[in-house]
mmCIF file of C-alpha atoms in Angstrom:
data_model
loop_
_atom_site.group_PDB
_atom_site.id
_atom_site.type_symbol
_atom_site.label_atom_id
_atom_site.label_comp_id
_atom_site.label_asym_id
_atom_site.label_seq_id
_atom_site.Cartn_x
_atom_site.Cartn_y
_atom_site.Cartn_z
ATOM 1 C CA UNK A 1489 -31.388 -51.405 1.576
ATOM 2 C CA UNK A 1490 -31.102 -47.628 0.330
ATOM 3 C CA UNK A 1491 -28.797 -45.444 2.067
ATOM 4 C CA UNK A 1492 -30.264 -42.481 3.925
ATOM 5 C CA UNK A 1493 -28.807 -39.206 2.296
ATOM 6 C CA UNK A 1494 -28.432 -36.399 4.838
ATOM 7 C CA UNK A 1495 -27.521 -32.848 4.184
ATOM 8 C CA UNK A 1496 -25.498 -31.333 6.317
ATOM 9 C CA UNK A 1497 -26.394 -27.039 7.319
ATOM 10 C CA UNK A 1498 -23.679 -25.488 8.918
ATOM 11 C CA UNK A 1499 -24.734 -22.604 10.512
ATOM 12 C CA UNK A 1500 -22.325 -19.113 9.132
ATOM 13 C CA UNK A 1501 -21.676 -18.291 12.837
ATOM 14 C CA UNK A 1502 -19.696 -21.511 13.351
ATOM 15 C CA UNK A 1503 -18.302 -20.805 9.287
ATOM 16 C CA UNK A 1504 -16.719 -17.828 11.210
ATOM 17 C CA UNK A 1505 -15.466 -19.650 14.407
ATOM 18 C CA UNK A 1506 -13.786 -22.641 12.136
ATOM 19 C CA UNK A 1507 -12.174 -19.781 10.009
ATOM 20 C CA UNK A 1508 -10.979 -17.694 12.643
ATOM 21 C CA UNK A 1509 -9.730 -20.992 14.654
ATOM 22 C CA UNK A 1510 -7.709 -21.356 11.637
ATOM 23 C CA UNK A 1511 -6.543 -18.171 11.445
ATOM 24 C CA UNK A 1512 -6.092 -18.157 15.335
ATOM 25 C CA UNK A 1513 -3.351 -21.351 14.823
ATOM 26 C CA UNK A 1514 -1.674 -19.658 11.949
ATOM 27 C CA UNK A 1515 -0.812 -17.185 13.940
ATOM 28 C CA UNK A 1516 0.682 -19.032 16.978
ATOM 29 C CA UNK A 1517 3.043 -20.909 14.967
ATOM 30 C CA UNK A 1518 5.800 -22.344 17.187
ATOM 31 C CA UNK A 1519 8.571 -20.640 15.716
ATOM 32 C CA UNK A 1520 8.359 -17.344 17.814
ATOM 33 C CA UNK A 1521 9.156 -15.585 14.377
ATOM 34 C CA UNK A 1522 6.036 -16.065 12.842
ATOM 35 C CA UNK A 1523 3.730 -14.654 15.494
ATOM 36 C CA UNK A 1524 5.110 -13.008 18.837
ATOM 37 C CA UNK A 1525 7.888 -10.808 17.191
ATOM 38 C CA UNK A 1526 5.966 -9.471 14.613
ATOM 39 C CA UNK A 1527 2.698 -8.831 16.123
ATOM 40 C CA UNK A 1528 4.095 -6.066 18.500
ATOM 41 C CA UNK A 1529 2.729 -3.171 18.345
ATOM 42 C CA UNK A 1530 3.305 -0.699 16.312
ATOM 43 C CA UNK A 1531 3.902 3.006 17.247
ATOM 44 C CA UNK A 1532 5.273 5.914 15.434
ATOM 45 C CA UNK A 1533 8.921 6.288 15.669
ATOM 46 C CA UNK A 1534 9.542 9.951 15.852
ATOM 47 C CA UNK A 1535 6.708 11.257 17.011
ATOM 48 C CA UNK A 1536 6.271 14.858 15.365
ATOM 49 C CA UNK A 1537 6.160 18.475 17.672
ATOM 50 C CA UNK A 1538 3.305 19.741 14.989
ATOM 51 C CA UNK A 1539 -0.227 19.249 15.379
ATOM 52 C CA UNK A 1540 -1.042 18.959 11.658
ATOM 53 C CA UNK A 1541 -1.790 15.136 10.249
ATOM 54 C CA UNK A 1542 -1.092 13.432 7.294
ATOM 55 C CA UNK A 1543 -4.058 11.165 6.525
ATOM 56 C CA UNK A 1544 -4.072 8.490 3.534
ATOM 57 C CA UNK A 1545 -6.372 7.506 1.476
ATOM 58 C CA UNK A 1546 -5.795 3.933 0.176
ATOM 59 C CA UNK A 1547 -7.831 1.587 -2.446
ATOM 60 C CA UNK A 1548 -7.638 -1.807 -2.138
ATOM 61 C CA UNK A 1549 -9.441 -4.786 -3.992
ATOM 62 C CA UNK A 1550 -8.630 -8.765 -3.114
ATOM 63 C CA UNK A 1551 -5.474 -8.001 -1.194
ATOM 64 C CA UNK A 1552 -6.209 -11.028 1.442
ATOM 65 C CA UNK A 1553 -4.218 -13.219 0.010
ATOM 66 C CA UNK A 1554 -1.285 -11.058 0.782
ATOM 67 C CA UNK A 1555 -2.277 -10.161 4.378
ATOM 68 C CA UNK A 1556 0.682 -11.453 5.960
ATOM 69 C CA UNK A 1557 2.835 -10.142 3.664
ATOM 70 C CA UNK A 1558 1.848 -6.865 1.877
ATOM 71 C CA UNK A 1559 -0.662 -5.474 4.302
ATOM 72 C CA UNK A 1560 0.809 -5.736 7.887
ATOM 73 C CA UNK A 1561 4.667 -4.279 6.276
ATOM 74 C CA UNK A 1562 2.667 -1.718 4.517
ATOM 75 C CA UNK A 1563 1.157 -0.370 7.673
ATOM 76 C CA UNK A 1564 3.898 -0.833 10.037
ATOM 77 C CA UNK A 1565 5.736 1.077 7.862
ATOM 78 C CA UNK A 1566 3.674 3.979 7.203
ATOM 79 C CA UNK A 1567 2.671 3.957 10.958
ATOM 80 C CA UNK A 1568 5.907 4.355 12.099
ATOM 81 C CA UNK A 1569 6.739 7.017 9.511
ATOM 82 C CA UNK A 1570 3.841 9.252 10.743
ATOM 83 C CA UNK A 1571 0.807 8.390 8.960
ATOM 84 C CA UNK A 1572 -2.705 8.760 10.508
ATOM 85 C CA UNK A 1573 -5.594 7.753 9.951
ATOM 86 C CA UNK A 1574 -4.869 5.932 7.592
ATOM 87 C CA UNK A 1575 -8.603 5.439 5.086
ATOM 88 C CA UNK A 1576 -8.593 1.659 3.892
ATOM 89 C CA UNK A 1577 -11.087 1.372 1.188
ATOM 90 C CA UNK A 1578 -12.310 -2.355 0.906
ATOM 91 C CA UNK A 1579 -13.319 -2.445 -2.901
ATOM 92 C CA UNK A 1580 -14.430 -6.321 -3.143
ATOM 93 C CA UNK A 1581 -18.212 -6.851 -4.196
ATOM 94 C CA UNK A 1582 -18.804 -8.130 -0.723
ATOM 95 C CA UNK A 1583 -17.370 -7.324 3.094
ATOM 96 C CA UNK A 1584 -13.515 -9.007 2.834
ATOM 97 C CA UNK A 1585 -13.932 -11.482 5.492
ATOM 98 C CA UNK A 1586 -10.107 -12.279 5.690
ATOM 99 C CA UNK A 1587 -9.314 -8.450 5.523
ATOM 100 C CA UNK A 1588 -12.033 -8.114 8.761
ATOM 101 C CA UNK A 1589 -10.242 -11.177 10.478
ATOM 102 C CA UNK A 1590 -6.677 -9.571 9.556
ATOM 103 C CA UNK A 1591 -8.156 -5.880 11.209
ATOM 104 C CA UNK A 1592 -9.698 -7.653 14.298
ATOM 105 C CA UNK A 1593 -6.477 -9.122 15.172
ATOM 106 C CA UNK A 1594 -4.145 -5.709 14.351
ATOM 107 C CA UNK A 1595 -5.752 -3.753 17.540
ATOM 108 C CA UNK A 1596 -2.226 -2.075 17.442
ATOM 109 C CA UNK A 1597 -2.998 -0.380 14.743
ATOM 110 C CA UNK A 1598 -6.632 0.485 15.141
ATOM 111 C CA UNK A 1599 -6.430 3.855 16.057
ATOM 112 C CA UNK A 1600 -4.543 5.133 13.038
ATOM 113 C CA UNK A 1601 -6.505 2.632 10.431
ATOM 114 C CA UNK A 1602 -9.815 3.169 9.483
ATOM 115 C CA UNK A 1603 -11.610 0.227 7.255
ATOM 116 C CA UNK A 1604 -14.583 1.292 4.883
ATOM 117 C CA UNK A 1605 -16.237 -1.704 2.443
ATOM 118 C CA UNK A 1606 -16.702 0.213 -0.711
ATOM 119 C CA UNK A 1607 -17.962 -2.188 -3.127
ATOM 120 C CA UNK A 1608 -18.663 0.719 -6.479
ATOM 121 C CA UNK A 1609 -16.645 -0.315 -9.229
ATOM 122 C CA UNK A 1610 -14.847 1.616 -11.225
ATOM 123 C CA UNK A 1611 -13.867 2.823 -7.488
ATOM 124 C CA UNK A 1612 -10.720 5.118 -8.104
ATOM 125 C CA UNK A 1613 -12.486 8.378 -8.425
ATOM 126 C CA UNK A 1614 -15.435 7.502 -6.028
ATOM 127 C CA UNK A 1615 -12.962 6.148 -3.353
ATOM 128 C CA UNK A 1616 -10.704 9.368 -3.542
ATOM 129 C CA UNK A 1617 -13.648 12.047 -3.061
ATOM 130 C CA UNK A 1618 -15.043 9.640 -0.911
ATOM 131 C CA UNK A 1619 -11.928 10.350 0.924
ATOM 132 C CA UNK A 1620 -10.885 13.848 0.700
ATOM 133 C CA UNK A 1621 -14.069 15.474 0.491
ATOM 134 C CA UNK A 1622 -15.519 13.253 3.594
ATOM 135 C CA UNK A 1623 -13.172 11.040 5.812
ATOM 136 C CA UNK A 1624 -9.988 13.039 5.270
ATOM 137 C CA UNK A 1625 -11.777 16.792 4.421
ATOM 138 C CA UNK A 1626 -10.382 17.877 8.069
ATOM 139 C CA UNK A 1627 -6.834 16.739 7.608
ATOM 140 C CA UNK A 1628 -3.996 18.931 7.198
ATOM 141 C CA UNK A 1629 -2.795 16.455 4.543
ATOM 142 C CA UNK A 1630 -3.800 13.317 2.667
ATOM 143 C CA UNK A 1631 -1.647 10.847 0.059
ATOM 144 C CA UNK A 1632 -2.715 9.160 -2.256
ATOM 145 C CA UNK A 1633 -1.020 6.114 -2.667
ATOM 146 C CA UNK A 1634 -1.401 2.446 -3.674
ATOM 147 C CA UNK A 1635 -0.567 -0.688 -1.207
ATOM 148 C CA UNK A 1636 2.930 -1.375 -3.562
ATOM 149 C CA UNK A 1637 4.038 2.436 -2.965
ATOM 150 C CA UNK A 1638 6.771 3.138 0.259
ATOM 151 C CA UNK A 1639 7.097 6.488 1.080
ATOM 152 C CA UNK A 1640 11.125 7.107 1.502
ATOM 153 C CA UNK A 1641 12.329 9.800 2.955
ATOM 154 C CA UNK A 1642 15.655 10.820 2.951
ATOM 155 C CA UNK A 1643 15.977 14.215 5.464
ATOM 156 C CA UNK A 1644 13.225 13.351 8.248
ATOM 157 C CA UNK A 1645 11.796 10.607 10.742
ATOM 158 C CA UNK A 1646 8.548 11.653 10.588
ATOM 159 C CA UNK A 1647 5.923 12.624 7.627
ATOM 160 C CA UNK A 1648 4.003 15.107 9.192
ATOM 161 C CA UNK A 1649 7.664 17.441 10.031
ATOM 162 C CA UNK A 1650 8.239 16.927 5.920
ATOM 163 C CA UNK A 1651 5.435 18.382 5.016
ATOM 164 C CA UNK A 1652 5.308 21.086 7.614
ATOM 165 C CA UNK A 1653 8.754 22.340 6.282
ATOM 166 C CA UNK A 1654 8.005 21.523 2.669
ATOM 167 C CA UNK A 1655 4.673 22.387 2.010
ATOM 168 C CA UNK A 1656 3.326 25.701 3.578
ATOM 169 C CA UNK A 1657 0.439 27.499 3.570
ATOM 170 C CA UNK A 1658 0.914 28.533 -0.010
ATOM 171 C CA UNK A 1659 1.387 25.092 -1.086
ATOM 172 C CA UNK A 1660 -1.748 22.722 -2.350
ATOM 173 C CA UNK A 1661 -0.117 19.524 -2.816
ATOM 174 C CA UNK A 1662 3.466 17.970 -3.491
ATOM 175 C CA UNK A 1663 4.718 15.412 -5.436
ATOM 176 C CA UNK A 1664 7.359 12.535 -4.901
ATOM 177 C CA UNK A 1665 8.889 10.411 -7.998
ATOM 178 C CA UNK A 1666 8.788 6.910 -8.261
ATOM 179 C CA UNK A 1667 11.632 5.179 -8.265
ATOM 180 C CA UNK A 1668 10.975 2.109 -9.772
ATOM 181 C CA UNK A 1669 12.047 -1.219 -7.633
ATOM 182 C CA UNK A 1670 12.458 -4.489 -9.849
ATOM 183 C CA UNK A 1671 11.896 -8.092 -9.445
ATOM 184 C CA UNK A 1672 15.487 -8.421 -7.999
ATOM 185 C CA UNK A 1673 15.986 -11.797 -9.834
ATOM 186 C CA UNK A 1674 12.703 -12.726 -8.012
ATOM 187 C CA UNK A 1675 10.970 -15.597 -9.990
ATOM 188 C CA UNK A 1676 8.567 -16.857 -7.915
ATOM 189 C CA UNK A 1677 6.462 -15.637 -4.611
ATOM 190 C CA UNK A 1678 8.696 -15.933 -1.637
ATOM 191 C CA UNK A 1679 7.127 -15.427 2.147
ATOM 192 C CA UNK A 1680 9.193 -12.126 3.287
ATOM 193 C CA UNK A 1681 8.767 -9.091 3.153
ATOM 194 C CA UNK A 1682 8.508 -7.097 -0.170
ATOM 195 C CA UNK A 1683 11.323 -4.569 1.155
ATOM 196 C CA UNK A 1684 14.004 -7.179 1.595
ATOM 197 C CA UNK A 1685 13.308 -9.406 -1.317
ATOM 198 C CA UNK A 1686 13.097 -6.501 -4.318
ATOM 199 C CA UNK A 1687 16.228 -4.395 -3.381
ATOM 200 C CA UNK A 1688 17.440 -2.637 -6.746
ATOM 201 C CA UNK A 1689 16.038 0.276 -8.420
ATOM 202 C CA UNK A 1690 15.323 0.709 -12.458
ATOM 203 C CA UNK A 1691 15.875 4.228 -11.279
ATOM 204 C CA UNK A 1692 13.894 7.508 -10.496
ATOM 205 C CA UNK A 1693 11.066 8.191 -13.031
ATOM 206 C CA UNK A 1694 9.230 11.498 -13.805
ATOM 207 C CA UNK A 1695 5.893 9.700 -12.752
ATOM 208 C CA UNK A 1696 4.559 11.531 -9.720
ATOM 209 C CA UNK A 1697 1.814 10.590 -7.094
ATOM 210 C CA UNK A 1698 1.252 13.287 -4.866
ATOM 211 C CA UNK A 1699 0.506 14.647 -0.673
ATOM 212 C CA UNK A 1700 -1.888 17.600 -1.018
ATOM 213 C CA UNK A 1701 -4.321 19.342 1.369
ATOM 214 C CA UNK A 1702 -7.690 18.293 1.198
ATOM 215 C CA UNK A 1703 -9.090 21.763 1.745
ATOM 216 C CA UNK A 1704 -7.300 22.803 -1.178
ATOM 217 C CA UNK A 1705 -8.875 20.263 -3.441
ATOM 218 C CA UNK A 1706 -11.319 21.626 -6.414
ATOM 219 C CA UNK A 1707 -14.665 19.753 -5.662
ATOM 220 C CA UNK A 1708 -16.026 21.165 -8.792
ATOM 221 C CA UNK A 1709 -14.206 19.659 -11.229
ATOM 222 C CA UNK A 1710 -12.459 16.882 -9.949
ATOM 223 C CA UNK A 1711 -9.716 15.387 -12.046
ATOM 224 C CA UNK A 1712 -6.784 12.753 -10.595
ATOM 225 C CA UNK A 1713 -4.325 11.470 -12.586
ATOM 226 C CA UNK A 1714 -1.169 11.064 -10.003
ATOM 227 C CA UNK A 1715 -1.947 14.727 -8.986
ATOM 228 C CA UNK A 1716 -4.617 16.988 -8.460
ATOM 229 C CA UNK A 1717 -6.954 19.981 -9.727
ATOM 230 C CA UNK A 1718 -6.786 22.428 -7.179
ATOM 231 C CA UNK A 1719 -8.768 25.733 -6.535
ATOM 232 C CA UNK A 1720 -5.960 27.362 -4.683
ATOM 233 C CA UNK A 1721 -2.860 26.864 -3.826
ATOM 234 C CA UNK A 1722 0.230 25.473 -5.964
ATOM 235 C CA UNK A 1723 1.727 22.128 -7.213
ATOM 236 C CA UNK A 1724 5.533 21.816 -5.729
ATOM 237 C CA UNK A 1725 8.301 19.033 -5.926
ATOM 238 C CA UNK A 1726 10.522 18.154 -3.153
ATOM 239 C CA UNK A 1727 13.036 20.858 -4.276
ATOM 240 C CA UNK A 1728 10.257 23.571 -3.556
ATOM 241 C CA UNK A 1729 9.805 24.624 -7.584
ATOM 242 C CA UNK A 1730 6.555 25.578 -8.179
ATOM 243 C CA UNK A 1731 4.587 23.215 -10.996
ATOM 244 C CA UNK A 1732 3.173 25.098 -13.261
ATOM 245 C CA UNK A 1733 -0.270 23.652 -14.854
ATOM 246 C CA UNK A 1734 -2.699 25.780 -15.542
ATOM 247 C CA UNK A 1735 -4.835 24.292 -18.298
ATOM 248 C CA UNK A 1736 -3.518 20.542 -18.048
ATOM 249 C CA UNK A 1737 -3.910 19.706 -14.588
ATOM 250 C CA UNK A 1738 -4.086 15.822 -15.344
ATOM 251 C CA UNK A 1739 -0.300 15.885 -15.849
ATOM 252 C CA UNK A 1740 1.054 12.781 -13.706
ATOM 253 C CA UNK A 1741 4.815 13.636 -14.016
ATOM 254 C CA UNK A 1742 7.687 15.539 -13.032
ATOM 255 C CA UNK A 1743 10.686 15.172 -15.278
ATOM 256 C CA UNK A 1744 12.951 16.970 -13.054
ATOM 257 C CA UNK A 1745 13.195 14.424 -10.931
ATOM 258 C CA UNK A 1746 14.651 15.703 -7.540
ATOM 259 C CA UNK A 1747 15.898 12.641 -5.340
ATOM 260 C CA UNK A 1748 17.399 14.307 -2.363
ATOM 261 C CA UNK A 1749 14.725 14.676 0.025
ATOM 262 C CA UNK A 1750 12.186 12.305 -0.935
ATOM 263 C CA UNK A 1751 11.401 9.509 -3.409
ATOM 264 C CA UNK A 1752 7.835 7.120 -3.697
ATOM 265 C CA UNK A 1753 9.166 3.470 -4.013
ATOM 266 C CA UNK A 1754 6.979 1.546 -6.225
ATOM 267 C CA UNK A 1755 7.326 -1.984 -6.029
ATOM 268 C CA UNK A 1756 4.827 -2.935 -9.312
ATOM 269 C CA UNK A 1757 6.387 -6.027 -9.834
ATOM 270 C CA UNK A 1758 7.700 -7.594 -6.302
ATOM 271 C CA UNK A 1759 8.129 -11.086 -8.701
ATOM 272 C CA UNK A 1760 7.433 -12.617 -11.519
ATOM 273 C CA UNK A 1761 4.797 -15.114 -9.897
ATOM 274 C CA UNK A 1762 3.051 -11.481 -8.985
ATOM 275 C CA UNK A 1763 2.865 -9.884 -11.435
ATOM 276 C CA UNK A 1764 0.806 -12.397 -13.221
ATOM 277 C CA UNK A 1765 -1.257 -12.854 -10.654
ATOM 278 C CA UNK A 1766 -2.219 -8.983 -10.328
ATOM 279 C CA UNK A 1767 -2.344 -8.527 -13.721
ATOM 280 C CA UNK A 1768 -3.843 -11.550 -15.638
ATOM 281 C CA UNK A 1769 -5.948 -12.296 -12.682
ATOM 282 C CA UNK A 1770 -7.211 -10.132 -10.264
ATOM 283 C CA UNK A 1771 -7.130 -7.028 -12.460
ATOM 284 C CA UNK A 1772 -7.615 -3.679 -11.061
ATOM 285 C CA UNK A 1773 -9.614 -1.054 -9.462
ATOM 286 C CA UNK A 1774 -9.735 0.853 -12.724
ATOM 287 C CA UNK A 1775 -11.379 -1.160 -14.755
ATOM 288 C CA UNK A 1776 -15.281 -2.352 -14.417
ATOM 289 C CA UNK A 1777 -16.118 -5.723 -11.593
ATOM 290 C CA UNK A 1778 -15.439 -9.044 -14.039
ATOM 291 C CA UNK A 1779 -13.626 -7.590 -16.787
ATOM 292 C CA UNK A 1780 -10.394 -9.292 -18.312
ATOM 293 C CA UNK A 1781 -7.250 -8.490 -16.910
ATOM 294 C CA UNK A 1782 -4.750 -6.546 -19.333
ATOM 295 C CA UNK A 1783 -1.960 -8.801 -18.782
ATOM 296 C CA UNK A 1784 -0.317 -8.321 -21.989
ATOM 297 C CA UNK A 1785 0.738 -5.166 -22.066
ATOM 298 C CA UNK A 1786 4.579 -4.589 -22.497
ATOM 299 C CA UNK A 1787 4.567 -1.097 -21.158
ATOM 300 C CA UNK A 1788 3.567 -3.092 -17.921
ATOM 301 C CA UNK A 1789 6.547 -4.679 -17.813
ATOM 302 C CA UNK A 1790 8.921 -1.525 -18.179
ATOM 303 C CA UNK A 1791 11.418 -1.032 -15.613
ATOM 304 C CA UNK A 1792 11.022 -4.971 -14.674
ATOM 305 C CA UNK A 1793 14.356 -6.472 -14.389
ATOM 306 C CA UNK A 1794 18.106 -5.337 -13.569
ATOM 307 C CA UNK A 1795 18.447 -1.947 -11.531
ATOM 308 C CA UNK A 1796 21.293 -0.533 -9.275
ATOM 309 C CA UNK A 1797 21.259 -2.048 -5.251
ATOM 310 C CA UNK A 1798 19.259 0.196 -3.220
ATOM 311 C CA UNK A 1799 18.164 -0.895 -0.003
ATOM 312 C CA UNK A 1800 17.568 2.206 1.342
ATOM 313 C CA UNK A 1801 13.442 1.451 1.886
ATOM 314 C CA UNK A 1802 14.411 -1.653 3.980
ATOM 315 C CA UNK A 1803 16.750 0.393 6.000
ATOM 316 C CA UNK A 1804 14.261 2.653 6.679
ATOM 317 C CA UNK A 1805 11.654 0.152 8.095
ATOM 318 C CA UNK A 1806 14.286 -1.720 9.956
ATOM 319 C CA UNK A 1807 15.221 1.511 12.019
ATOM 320 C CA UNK A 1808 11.809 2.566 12.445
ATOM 321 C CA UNK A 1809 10.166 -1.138 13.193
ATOM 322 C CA UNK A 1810 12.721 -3.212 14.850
ATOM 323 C CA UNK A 1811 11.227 -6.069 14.867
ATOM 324 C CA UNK A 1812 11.598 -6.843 10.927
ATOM 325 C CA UNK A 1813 15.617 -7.154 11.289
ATOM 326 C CA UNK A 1814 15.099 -10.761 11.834
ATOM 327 C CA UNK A 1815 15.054 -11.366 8.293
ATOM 328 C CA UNK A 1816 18.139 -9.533 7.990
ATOM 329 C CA UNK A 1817 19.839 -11.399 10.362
ATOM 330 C CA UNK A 1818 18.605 -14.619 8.929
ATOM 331 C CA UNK A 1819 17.711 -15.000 5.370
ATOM 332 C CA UNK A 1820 15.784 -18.148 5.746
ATOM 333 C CA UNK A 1821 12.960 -16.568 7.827
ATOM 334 C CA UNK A 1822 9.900 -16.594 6.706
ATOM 335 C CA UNK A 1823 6.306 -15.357 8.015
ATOM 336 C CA UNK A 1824 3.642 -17.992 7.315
ATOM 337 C CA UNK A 1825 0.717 -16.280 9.632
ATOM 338 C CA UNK A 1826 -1.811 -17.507 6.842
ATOM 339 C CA UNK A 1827 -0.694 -18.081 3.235
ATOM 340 C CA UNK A 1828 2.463 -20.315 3.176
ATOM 341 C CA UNK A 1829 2.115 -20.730 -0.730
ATOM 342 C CA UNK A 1830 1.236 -18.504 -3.286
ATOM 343 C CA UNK A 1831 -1.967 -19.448 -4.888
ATOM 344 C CA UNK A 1832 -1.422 -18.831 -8.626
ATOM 345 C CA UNK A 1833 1.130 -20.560 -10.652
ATOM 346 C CA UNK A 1834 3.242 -18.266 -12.333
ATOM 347 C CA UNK A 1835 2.652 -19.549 -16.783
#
């Protein structure tokens, strides 16, 4: 006697309640570590006397399977150092369903995060207009910044009272070095958070990215590369020198290098089990949807390994979200809210 075949239609609506019952148990793990600590809220922890903001305007693409890890520090961070809103440009082909799921349950943070599904691809110049000619035109300020970049800084609790005494009316935009954070003997993916694990520096580089006021931005000719064209105003560093670049405004660096009152820590590499995976697999927002990672390139790799301790970025989030010295008062913590392994085998 034949068998009768049946197929099986599973409606998307229960899709979404078996997914979000996952996620739901994920993140009510029994060890009060992994869910009740750090889901408090988050608030900003020196709330600034100024009524000027500093918005952000940050492009993402396939960061889900870092939620738990790159996403929620990144934000808590920022958050607490002053940031709002905060313009999250979504730049898979379709709506990020784990990146919607990840939002729904962060209502903390929903009034300084805004998230936008911006599927054009290239999407780095598209996103940034996007943002400072539209979302963030009526902000004092807006950074541009990437979801591996910490803003450190060294004089104040709170971003918007940095740029109120470093970047007046005169100023357009300034720029903060990178200073370049290596893999920390960091082999493989590890479930903690990216400020504790990668704790040396390769040291301060003259590559810039840079905080500049929207109004101020040329919207005629429109070129980014770390900084910005600007129709008035001037480019300034962190020691208040004025940048001159009159014909050659795609210049992305600042070989002076001035350290003492702010620094961008860029964390390319976190480990080696990373950096394959963002560079030989997911590739970037740069390039084209579906084309081939460049995960080759040496000049990648520069500034990967070794470096002088410097913890300072860790401090920093520590003070300003309590809740993360946990892992400093027990290396063996971990978070596993959704991804307990990292999906990619490092070759």
């Amino acid at each position: 006697m034949a068998k009768t075949r049946y197929n099986i239609i599973i409606p998307i609506s229960t899709c979404l309640l078996i997914h979000m019952v996952f996620w739901s148990r994920q993140m009510t793990s029994t060890n009060p570590r992994h869910s009740e600590t750090l889901r408090t809220s988050i608030t900003v922890y020196s709330p600034s006397k100024h009524n000027s903001t500093v918005a952000v305007c940050l492009l993402i693409r396939n960061e889900t399977l870092y939620i738990d890890l790159y996403i929620d520090e990144w934000m808590d961070y920022h958050i607490a150092l002053g940031f709002a809103p905060i313009y999250v440009y979504d730049n898979t082909a379709t709506d990020d369903l784990d990146l919607h799921l990840w939002y729904n349950t962060r209502k903390d943070i929903q009034e300084y995060v805004k998230l936008i599904h911006f599927p054009q691809a290239p999407a780095q110049i598209a996103a940034y207009k996007q943002c400072l000619f539209h979302d963030a035109a009526n902000e004092t300020f807006a950074s541009i910044t990437d979801i591996d970049e910490f803003v450190v800084l060294k004089k104040h609790d709170n971003v918007v009272d940095f740029m109120e005494e470093h970047c007046n009316e005169q100023c357009g935009q300034i720029s903060l070095n990178w200073n370049m954070m290596t893999v920390s003997n960091q082999t493989k993916y590890r479930p903690v958070p990216t400020l504790i694990r990668n704790i040396h520096s390769n040291g301060v580089w003259g590559t810039i990215k840079v905080i500049v006021r929207p109004s101020y931005v040329d919207n005629k000719i429109f070129d980014w590369a770390h900084s910005l064209r600007l129709k008035k105003g001037h480019w300034v560093d962190t020691s208040g020198k004025v940048i001159e670049r009159p014909n050659n405004w795609k210049k992305q660096a600042n070989d002076d290098c001035p350290t003492d009152v702010a620094l961008l820590y860029h964390y390319r590499f976190r480990s080696k089990e990373e950096f394959y995976y963002k560079n030989c697999v997911r590739g970037d927002v740069l390039q084209p949807r579906g084309s081939t990672p460049k995960c080759t390139r040496e000049v990648a790799r520069k500034g990967m390994y070794g470096g002088e301790l410097d913890s300072l970025a860790w401090e920093k989030l520590m003070k300003m979200v309590p809740k993360y010295t946990i892992f400093e008062n027990n290396t063996n913590a971990t978070i596993k809210w959704l991804y307990p392994k990292f999906p990619y085998k490092y070759q």
